């Protein structure tokens, strides 16, 4: 049986409090905005971290997405850790200072708050993955947000058309309000015809993996990805994995998925991007519910890997020796 909800994990109200505290303590480099609302009406928040935070400067932008899957609570802790690392480190740590000065960093600390709250609200964890949107003609609620993105949606046997499945793709791409809001946010970062976000990580648990697109096909080179583009993802994935000890691989090597954020961010928006599957490596380490005593260690573990991505965000292709 699953253990009781562990009060060491950050619920939605507490998360909003942490965000407000970070922004209040560092108003010159941290700002929050409401980018939309969840199905149940919770604010979907974005935290921007950069110097001159209230100005849209012409700097490479980096996106971090957390908690598409409700029960993967360690990913919310990862967002909290990154907010604190990048703000507390500013002015003292020269590497962090330079990256905050020269990048615009977007952290979406919980894109599925309805699901996370539901997962935490009982006397035991509920093992919930999807959002909490009702499904017409079914008593099973919820869409798997990471099967609802509008690139090759439902193409390839990597999602389910059955509302009771944990990988239900929804009735149409972007039918989940949470996906629509985040997709609109990302599309909104196209300025002067150019997508400002160059690189991204979508945080999940568990298995200790760094995954890159595509998930809908086993092929590495496709109509949507050249050899150079594939090699860039692989090299950057391996460079980050060297720092955190995760296993780097193409996402379809895990299993085929369609409608994932990874495939959309690359296939539709040309953002070099990765899925991190955080701690633990296997179910024996606690699966989706490791004790909160591991939070500090397992979020700090990704600091160097994240800083490497921020570093390469000016031109990810330079990791394979290409200019553009
Ligand atoms: O199935 C998923 O959505 C992810 N695994 S999880 O256990 N966190 O649910 C893996 C997604 C990897 N595939 C792609 N990103 N395409
Ligand atoms: Zn997940």
Short mmCIF file of N, CA and C in Angstrom, two decimals, residues 9 36 95 110 120 182 190 197 221 237 268 289:
data_model
loop_
_atom_site.label_atom_id
_atom_site.label_comp_id
_atom_site.label_asym_id
_atom_site.label_seq_id
_atom_site.Cartn_x
_atom_site.Cartn_y
_atom_site.Cartn_z
N UNK A 9 6.20 17.36 1.33
CA UNK A 9 6.01 17.79 -0.06
C UNK A 9 5.17 19.06 -0.12
N UNK A 36 -2.84 31.39 -17.10
CA UNK A 36 -4.15 30.82 -17.42
C UNK A 36 -4.66 30.06 -16.22
N UNK A 95 28.86 32.26 -11.85
CA UNK A 95 28.27 31.52 -12.97
C UNK A 95 26.76 31.74 -13.01
N UNK A 110 4.04 24.18 -11.54
CA UNK A 110 3.05 23.09 -11.46
C UNK A 110 1.97 23.33 -12.51
N UNK A 120 -2.93 14.49 -3.30
CA UNK A 120 -2.48 14.74 -1.92
C UNK A 120 -3.62 14.85 -0.92
N UNK A 182 -0.38 26.24 -21.61
CA UNK A 182 1.09 26.20 -21.73
C UNK A 182 1.49 26.34 -23.21
N UNK A 190 7.06 33.62 -29.36
CA UNK A 190 7.54 33.95 -30.71
C UNK A 190 7.47 35.46 -30.84
N UNK A 197 12.40 30.95 -27.00
CA UNK A 197 12.83 29.81 -26.18
C UNK A 197 13.68 28.89 -27.05
N UNK A 221 16.57 10.10 -37.30
CA UNK A 221 16.41 11.13 -38.33
C UNK A 221 15.05 10.93 -39.02
N UNK A 237 22.12 15.98 -24.22
CA UNK A 237 21.57 15.03 -23.25
C UNK A 237 22.67 14.27 -22.53
N UNK A 268 6.98 21.20 -33.42
CA UNK A 268 6.19 22.38 -33.76
C UNK A 268 6.95 23.68 -33.52
N UNK A 289 6.64 7.92 -4.92
CA UNK A 289 6.49 8.46 -3.56
C UNK A 289 7.70 8.21 -2.66
#
